[in-house]
Amino acid sequence: MMPSGSGGGAAGAGGVGAGGAAGDAGASGGAGQGGNAGAGGAAGGAGAAGTGGAGAGNAGAGGGAGAGGGAGAGGVREAGVDATRAGSGGATADARVDVAAARSDAPIAGATLWIAGDSTVQNYVAGNTEGNGGTELEGWGQEIGQFFTSQITVQNKAIGGRSVAFFMWAVMRDAAGNYLCVDDQGNPQYQLDAAGNHVDTSQWSQIKAGIKPGDFLLVQFGTNDETHTCPRFVSLPDFETDLGLMADTVRALGGTPIFVTPMSHRSFVGTTVNNTLLPYANAMKDEATKKSVEVADLNLRSVEYFQMVGNDFLATNIFDTGTTHFIKAGAVKMAELITGEIRNNRGPLAAYLK
């Protein structure tokens, strides 16, 4: 899903958990400034470019600009939806343009796909016995690379037990090494520097230091954020705020953020999935709309898939018999569902898919 960005009146807008291993609670328990000229189209005289979504909105093929207008006919949003552009004299035109054909920044070798997430996303050591009954677990982040070409490299920084805030910021500990929270709801007491700013975790520091223009960041949280286990809990309003900050940070460094809504737990009422993570999935989509961030709606796709194959099949063919963590086949399936969303969105990352 690619939310639409807001345009300026000249060139239109470019639209664009689980706990750690099995012991975690809840487990088994900006836009880049757009307006680049597309093929055959020049950016317009006095018409300023609108704000784009993930990877800026481009002036489409054949869309020159009139002296007093923005990009002309043929403009395109990142989502590949109809985009209205003001032409000379204020006339408008709509056109549906293939994003891959209209983009001036086609995929180039050397891009990196960074991943931030929890234990359902992380890399596990081969031969691990962290699942139920000694099952070998995998996260979808360690399987997603097979769906992309060699032009992009995966850097999976996901860590088990993390919420979006706990992934980014270090939490204070007591003398015994236990995490400290400010209340009995699980709200963490974060480490602050001398200026009163949050202290970054090592994984967030690595992403900020390594991400470069043309890179991407897939972000999936929600499973741990919904629990009231210290230090994982993040309220829905804070969840949106933290995701927005992460997206802004990535964009300021030249990267493109993409939100992945948290897949459903294997939880059924009769034959119907009990989608407890829907509020966090919706909050993520709300923030994506505000920030014009692309969304891969894994929550929706996983619910559809879970109900299609049924609880009994999922228990041992996708999950480790628990409700949250995946065996290899499950990690591959989640990666398949995510990349299917990316392909359908037709955003900039889709150009790297096989």
Short mmCIF file of C-alpha atoms in Angstrom, two decimals:
data_model
loop_
_atom_site.label_atom_id
_atom_site.label_comp_id
_atom_site.label_asym_id
_atom_site.label_seq_id
_atom_site.Cartn_x
_atom_site.Cartn_y
_atom_site.Cartn_z
CA MET A 1 0.00 0.00 0.00
CA MET A 2 1.42 3.35 -1.05
CA PRO A 3 -0.13 6.39 0.65
CA SER A 4 -0.35 9.56 -1.41
CA GLY A 5 1.89 12.45 -0.49
CA SER A 6 0.69 16.05 -0.40
CA GLY A 7 1.48 18.18 -3.39
CA GLY A 8 2.25 21.83 -3.64
CA GLY A 9 -0.22 23.02 -6.27
CA ALA A 10 2.40 22.95 -8.93
CA ALA A 11 3.87 19.49 -9.39
CA GLY A 12 1.53 17.01 -7.69
CA ALA A 13 2.41 14.79 -4.82
CA GLY A 14 4.47 11.65 -5.13
CA GLY A 15 2.58 9.00 -3.41
CA VAL A 16 3.68 7.26 -2.82
CA GLY A 17 7.29 -8.23 18.15
CA ALA A 18 7.25 -11.17 19.09
CA GLY A 19 9.53 -11.51 22.00
CA GLY A 20 13.07 -12.66 21.67
CA ALA A 21 13.29 -16.38 21.35
CA ALA A 22 10.66 -18.65 22.70
CA GLY A 23 10.81 -17.21 26.18
CA ASP A 24 9.77 -13.68 25.29
CA ALA A 25 6.48 -12.22 26.46
CA GLY A 26 3.84 -12.20 23.82
CA ALA A 27 5.73 -14.91 21.93
CA SER A 28 5.39 -18.47 22.69
CA GLY A 29 4.77 -16.43 25.15
CA GLY A 30 9.39 14.14 4.52
CA ALA A 31 9.37 12.98 1.97
CA GLY A 32 12.24 13.16 -0.35
CA GLN A 33 11.77 16.25 -2.36
CA GLY A 34 10.35 15.20 -5.66
CA GLY A 35 10.06 16.51 -9.11
CA ASN A 36 12.87 14.85 -11.06
CA ALA A 37 12.25 14.91 -14.77
CA GLY A 38 11.05 11.62 -16.18
CA ALA A 39 11.82 10.30 -19.64
CA GLY A 40 11.16 12.98 -22.16
CA GLY A 41 9.93 15.48 -19.58
CA ALA A 42 11.65 18.53 -18.16
CA ALA A 43 10.95 20.04 -14.78
CA GLY A 44 8.81 23.11 -15.21
CA GLY A 45 9.81 26.77 -15.18
CA ALA A 46 8.28 28.46 -12.16
CA GLY A 47 6.39 25.38 -11.02
CA ALA A 48 7.92 24.05 -7.81
CA ALA A 49 8.07 20.31 -7.25
CA GLY A 50 5.61 18.84 -4.77
CA THR A 51 6.59 16.76 -1.83
CA GLY A 52 7.13 13.15 -2.85
CA GLY A 53 6.71 9.91 -1.02
CA ALA A 54 9.31 7.25 -0.59
CA GLY A 55 11.71 8.08 -3.32
CA ALA A 56 10.46 11.32 -4.74
CA GLY A 57 7.62 11.87 -7.17
CA ASN A 58 8.94 12.20 -10.69
CA ALA A 59 7.69 14.24 -13.57
CA GLY A 60 6.40 11.56 -15.90
CA ALA A 61 7.35 10.76 -19.46
CA GLY A 62 6.36 13.42 -21.89
CA GLY A 63 5.40 15.83 -19.15
CA GLY A 64 7.10 19.15 -19.75
CA ALA A 65 6.03 22.08 -17.65
CA GLY A 66 4.42 25.32 -18.68
CA ALA A 67 5.99 28.57 -17.58
CA GLY A 68 3.52 29.22 -14.81
CA GLY A 69 2.65 25.62 -14.01
CA GLY A 70 4.13 22.45 -12.61
CA ALA A 71 4.89 19.25 -14.38
CA GLY A 72 2.48 18.63 -17.24
CA ALA A 73 0.57 15.56 -18.34
CA GLY A 74 2.30 12.31 -17.67
CA GLY A 75 3.26 13.01 -14.05
CA VAL A 76 3.29 10.00 -11.76
CA ARG A 77 3.04 9.15 -8.09
CA GLU A 78 5.37 6.52 -6.72
CA ALA A 79 2.41 4.22 -6.25
CA GLY A 80 1.63 4.21 -9.95
CA VAL A 81 -1.77 5.78 -9.35
CA ASP A 82 -3.30 8.61 -11.33
CA ALA A 83 -1.56 11.92 -10.69
CA THR A 84 -2.83 15.34 -11.63
CA ARG A 85 -0.31 17.89 -12.76
CA ALA A 86 -0.92 21.58 -13.52
CA GLY A 87 0.16 22.50 -17.05
CA SER A 88 0.62 25.87 -18.72
CA GLY A 89 -2.29 28.15 -17.90
CA GLY A 90 -3.45 25.90 -15.07
CA ALA A 91 -4.86 23.06 -17.19
CA THR A 92 -4.71 19.60 -15.68
CA ALA A 93 -4.23 16.12 -17.04
CA ASP A 94 -4.34 12.61 -15.58
CA ALA A 95 -2.22 9.69 -16.65
CA ARG A 96 -1.44 6.23 -15.35
CA VAL A 97 2.25 5.53 -15.82
CA ASP A 98 4.32 2.45 -15.06
CA VAL A 99 6.59 3.44 -12.19
CA ALA A 100 9.56 1.36 -13.27
CA ALA A 101 9.48 2.94 -16.72
CA ALA A 102 9.09 6.50 -15.40
CA ARG A 103 11.71 6.43 -12.65
CA SER A 104 14.98 8.21 -13.36
CA ASP A 105 16.71 6.38 -10.50
CA ALA A 106 16.54 2.80 -11.78
CA PRO A 107 18.10 0.13 -9.55
CA ILE A 108 21.85 0.26 -9.29
CA ALA A 109 24.26 -2.24 -7.81
CA GLY A 110 25.43 -1.47 -4.31
CA ALA A 111 22.12 -0.63 -2.63
CA THR A 112 21.46 -2.08 0.83
CA LEU A 113 18.17 -3.34 2.25
CA TRP A 114 18.35 -2.74 6.02
CA ILE A 115 15.85 -4.46 8.32
CA ALA A 116 14.67 -3.43 11.79
CA GLY A 117 12.44 -5.79 13.73
CA ASP A 118 11.96 -8.41 16.42
CA SER A 119 12.38 -12.18 16.84
CA THR A 120 9.98 -12.97 14.00
CA VAL A 121 12.36 -11.07 11.72
CA GLN A 122 15.86 -11.73 13.10
CA ASN A 123 18.59 -14.04 11.87
CA TYR A 124 19.01 -17.23 13.89
CA VAL A 125 22.09 -19.42 14.10
CA ALA A 126 21.78 -22.50 11.90
CA GLY A 127 20.92 -25.58 13.92
CA ASN A 128 19.47 -23.58 16.84
CA THR A 129 17.00 -25.28 19.17
CA GLU A 130 15.21 -22.14 20.37
CA GLY A 131 11.71 -23.16 19.29
CA ASN A 132 9.19 -25.31 21.10
CA GLY A 133 10.49 -28.83 21.66
CA GLY A 134 13.93 -27.82 20.38
CA THR A 135 12.58 -26.68 17.01
CA GLU A 136 14.93 -24.67 14.78
CA LEU A 137 13.61 -21.12 14.39
CA GLU A 138 14.05 -18.65 11.54
CA GLY A 139 12.95 -15.05 11.03
CA TRP A 140 11.66 -13.77 7.71
CA GLY A 141 14.58 -11.34 7.51
CA GLN A 142 17.02 -14.18 6.92
CA GLU A 143 14.95 -15.55 4.03
CA ILE A 144 13.87 -12.39 2.22
CA GLY A 145 17.13 -11.95 0.31
CA GLN A 146 16.33 -14.81 -2.08
CA PHE A 147 13.49 -12.76 -3.58
CA PHE A 148 15.81 -9.91 -4.63
CA THR A 149 18.48 -9.59 -7.31
CA SER A 150 22.18 -9.34 -6.56
CA GLN A 151 21.96 -5.57 -7.03
CA ILE A 152 20.88 -5.20 -3.41
CA THR A 153 22.40 -6.60 -0.19
CA VAL A 154 20.42 -7.43 2.95
CA GLN A 155 21.58 -6.20 6.35
CA ASN A 156 19.22 -7.68 8.95
CA LYS A 157 19.57 -5.85 12.30
CA ALA A 158 16.42 -7.29 13.89
CA ILE A 159 16.72 -8.48 17.50
CA GLY A 160 14.34 -10.60 19.55
CA GLY A 161 12.23 -9.01 22.25
CA ARG A 162 12.28 -5.50 20.80
CA SER A 163 9.54 -2.95 20.45
CA VAL A 164 10.12 0.00 18.12
CA ALA A 165 11.34 2.19 21.01
CA PHE A 166 13.40 -0.55 22.68
CA PHE A 167 15.04 -1.22 19.31
CA MET A 168 16.15 2.40 18.98
CA TRP A 169 16.96 3.47 22.53
CA ALA A 170 18.89 2.00 25.41
CA VAL A 171 16.98 1.30 28.63
CA MET A 172 18.37 1.85 32.12
CA ARG A 173 19.19 -1.14 34.32
CA ASP A 174 19.50 -1.63 38.07
CA ALA A 175 22.58 -2.99 39.84
CA ALA A 176 21.47 -6.56 39.13
CA GLY A 177 21.13 -5.85 35.41
CA ASN A 178 17.35 -5.77 35.32
CA TYR A 179 15.65 -3.28 33.03
CA LEU A 180 13.95 -0.34 34.73
CA CYS A 181 10.47 0.93 33.91
CA VAL A 182 8.69 4.08 35.00
CA ASP A 183 5.39 2.38 35.85
CA ASP A 184 3.69 -0.98 36.17
CA GLN A 185 2.50 -0.86 32.55
CA GLY A 186 5.94 -1.67 31.17
CA ASN A 187 6.91 1.83 29.98
CA PRO A 188 10.74 1.84 29.88
CA GLN A 189 13.06 4.25 31.67
CA TYR A 190 15.42 5.22 28.86
CA GLN A 191 19.05 6.18 29.18
CA LEU A 192 19.63 9.87 28.49
CA ASP A 193 22.81 11.72 27.60
CA ALA A 194 24.00 14.97 29.22
CA ALA A 195 21.75 16.96 26.89
CA GLY A 196 18.69 14.90 27.82
CA ASN A 197 18.52 12.98 24.53
CA HIS A 198 17.89 9.26 24.21
CA VAL A 199 20.99 7.08 23.95
CA ASP A 200 20.90 4.95 20.80
CA THR A 201 21.20 1.17 20.93
CA SER A 202 24.01 -0.48 18.99
CA GLN A 203 21.69 -1.80 16.26
CA TRP A 204 20.04 1.57 15.65
CA SER A 205 23.47 3.24 15.65
CA GLN A 206 24.68 0.75 13.03
CA ILE A 207 21.73 1.49 10.75
CA LYS A 208 22.15 5.26 11.11
CA ALA A 209 25.89 5.03 10.47
CA GLY A 210 25.59 2.62 7.53
CA ILE A 211 22.55 3.76 5.59
CA LYS A 212 23.32 5.78 2.47
CA PRO A 213 21.37 7.46 -0.32
CA GLY A 214 19.56 4.81 -2.35
CA ASP A 215 19.27 2.34 0.55
CA PHE A 216 16.02 1.04 2.07
CA LEU A 217 14.84 0.17 5.59
CA LEU A 218 12.10 -2.40 6.21
CA VAL A 219 10.53 -1.82 9.65
CA GLN A 220 8.32 -4.35 11.46
CA PHE A 221 7.27 -3.95 15.08
CA GLY A 222 4.09 -4.39 17.12
CA THR A 223 4.24 -7.86 18.67
CA ASN A 224 6.23 -6.78 21.71
CA ASP A 225 4.87 -3.24 21.71
CA GLU A 226 1.41 -4.54 22.61
CA THR A 227 2.61 -6.35 25.76
CA HIS A 228 2.88 -4.74 29.19
CA THR A 229 6.14 -6.49 29.94
CA CYS A 230 8.99 -4.17 30.91
CA PRO A 231 10.67 -2.74 28.87
CA ARG A 232 8.69 -3.60 25.74
CA PHE A 233 5.40 -1.80 26.01
CA VAL A 234 4.72 1.08 23.61
CA SER A 235 1.30 2.75 23.57
CA LEU A 236 -0.43 3.19 20.22
CA PRO A 237 0.16 6.98 20.10
CA ASP A 238 3.84 6.52 21.00
CA PHE A 239 4.09 3.68 18.47
CA GLU A 240 3.07 6.05 15.70
CA THR A 241 5.38 8.81 16.93
CA ASP A 242 8.38 6.46 17.17
CA LEU A 243 7.77 5.02 13.71
CA GLY A 244 7.53 8.53 12.31
CA LEU A 245 10.83 9.48 13.92
CA MET A 246 12.48 6.39 12.46
CA ALA A 247 11.13 7.22 9.00
CA ASP A 248 12.28 10.84 9.25
CA THR A 249 15.75 9.76 10.35
CA VAL A 250 16.14 7.34 7.45
CA ARG A 251 14.96 9.88 4.91
CA ALA A 252 17.31 12.55 6.26
CA LEU A 253 20.15 10.11 5.53
CA GLY A 254 18.96 9.55 1.96
CA GLY A 255 17.25 6.20 2.53
CA THR A 256 13.69 5.03 1.91
CA PRO A 257 11.65 3.63 4.84
CA ILE A 258 9.03 0.95 4.24
CA PHE A 259 6.69 -0.17 7.04
CA VAL A 260 5.78 -3.87 7.38
CA THR A 261 2.71 -4.39 9.54
CA PRO A 262 3.11 -7.15 12.16
CA MET A 263 1.86 -10.56 11.05
CA SER A 264 -0.95 -12.07 13.09
CA HIS A 265 -0.32 -14.53 15.89
CA ARG A 266 -1.49 -18.10 15.31
CA SER A 267 -4.58 -17.43 17.40
CA PHE A 268 -8.02 -18.67 16.39
CA VAL A 269 -11.56 -18.46 17.69
CA GLY A 270 -13.08 -21.45 15.99
CA THR A 271 -11.92 -21.15 12.38
CA THR A 272 -11.47 -17.37 12.51
CA VAL A 273 -8.14 -15.67 13.23
CA ASN A 274 -8.17 -13.60 16.42
CA ASN A 275 -6.09 -10.71 15.09
CA THR A 276 -4.94 -9.04 18.33
CA LEU A 277 -2.24 -7.10 16.49
CA LEU A 278 -4.70 -5.28 14.22
CA PRO A 279 -4.62 -2.07 16.35
CA TYR A 280 -0.83 -1.85 15.92
CA ALA A 281 -1.09 -2.68 12.23
CA ASN A 282 -3.65 0.10 11.80
CA ALA A 283 -1.50 2.52 13.80
CA MET A 284 1.42 1.75 11.50
CA LYS A 285 -0.74 2.41 8.44
CA ASP A 286 -2.01 5.65 9.96
CA GLU A 287 1.54 6.91 10.46
CA ALA A 288 2.48 5.76 6.98
CA THR A 289 -0.31 7.91 5.55
CA LYS A 290 0.89 10.94 7.52
CA LYS A 291 4.47 10.45 6.37
CA SER A 292 3.76 9.12 2.84
CA VAL A 293 5.62 5.89 3.62
CA GLU A 294 5.08 2.70 1.63
CA VAL A 295 3.42 -0.13 3.57
CA ALA A 296 3.71 -3.89 3.08
CA ASP A 297 0.59 -5.07 4.89
CA LEU A 298 1.82 -8.40 6.26
CA ASN A 299 -0.87 -8.33 8.93
CA LEU A 300 -3.65 -8.47 6.34
CA ARG A 301 -1.89 -10.98 4.11
CA SER A 302 -1.00 -13.29 7.01
CA VAL A 303 -4.60 -13.32 8.26
CA GLU A 304 -5.80 -14.23 4.78
CA TYR A 305 -3.22 -16.99 4.51
CA PHE A 306 -3.79 -18.34 8.04
CA GLN A 307 -7.52 -18.65 7.49
CA MET A 308 -6.99 -20.30 4.11
CA VAL A 309 -4.71 -23.09 5.39
CA GLY A 310 -6.15 -23.45 8.90
CA ASN A 311 -4.83 -23.70 12.42
CA ASP A 312 -3.77 -27.35 12.34
CA PHE A 313 -1.61 -26.88 9.26
CA LEU A 314 -0.01 -23.75 10.64
CA ALA A 315 0.99 -25.34 13.94
CA THR A 316 3.79 -27.51 12.57
CA ASN A 317 4.21 -26.40 8.95
CA ILE A 318 4.65 -22.67 9.58
CA PHE A 319 5.07 -22.21 13.35
CA ASP A 320 7.05 -24.11 15.99
CA THR A 321 3.68 -25.30 17.43
CA GLY A 322 3.55 -21.95 19.28
CA THR A 323 1.68 -18.80 18.36
CA THR A 324 4.47 -16.49 17.21
CA HIS A 325 7.76 -17.98 15.96
CA PHE A 326 8.48 -19.56 12.59
CA ILE A 327 10.29 -22.60 11.36
CA LYS A 328 12.09 -22.22 8.00
CA ALA A 329 8.99 -22.75 5.87
CA GLY A 330 7.14 -20.10 7.85
CA ALA A 331 9.95 -17.56 7.49
CA VAL A 332 10.01 -18.16 3.73
CA LYS A 333 6.23 -17.77 3.51
CA MET A 334 6.25 -14.47 5.42
CA ALA A 335 9.05 -13.18 3.16
CA GLU A 336 7.00 -14.23 0.14
CA LEU A 337 3.94 -12.35 1.41
CA ILE A 338 6.01 -9.22 2.10
CA THR A 339 7.69 -9.19 -1.29
CA GLY A 340 4.33 -9.78 -2.93
CA GLU A 341 3.13 -6.57 -1.29
CA ILE A 342 6.26 -4.72 -2.39
CA ARG A 343 5.74 -5.89 -5.97
CA ASN A 344 2.10 -4.81 -5.98
CA ASN A 345 2.99 -1.41 -4.50
CA ARG A 346 5.33 -0.74 -7.44
CA GLY A 347 7.49 1.50 -5.31
CA PRO A 348 11.25 1.97 -5.70
CA LEU A 349 12.21 -1.28 -3.91
CA ALA A 350 10.09 -3.33 -6.34
CA ALA A 351 12.65 -2.67 -9.05
CA TYR A 352 15.11 -4.92 -7.20
CA LEU A 353 12.81 -7.97 -7.06
CA LYS A 354 13.59 -11.00 -9.20
#
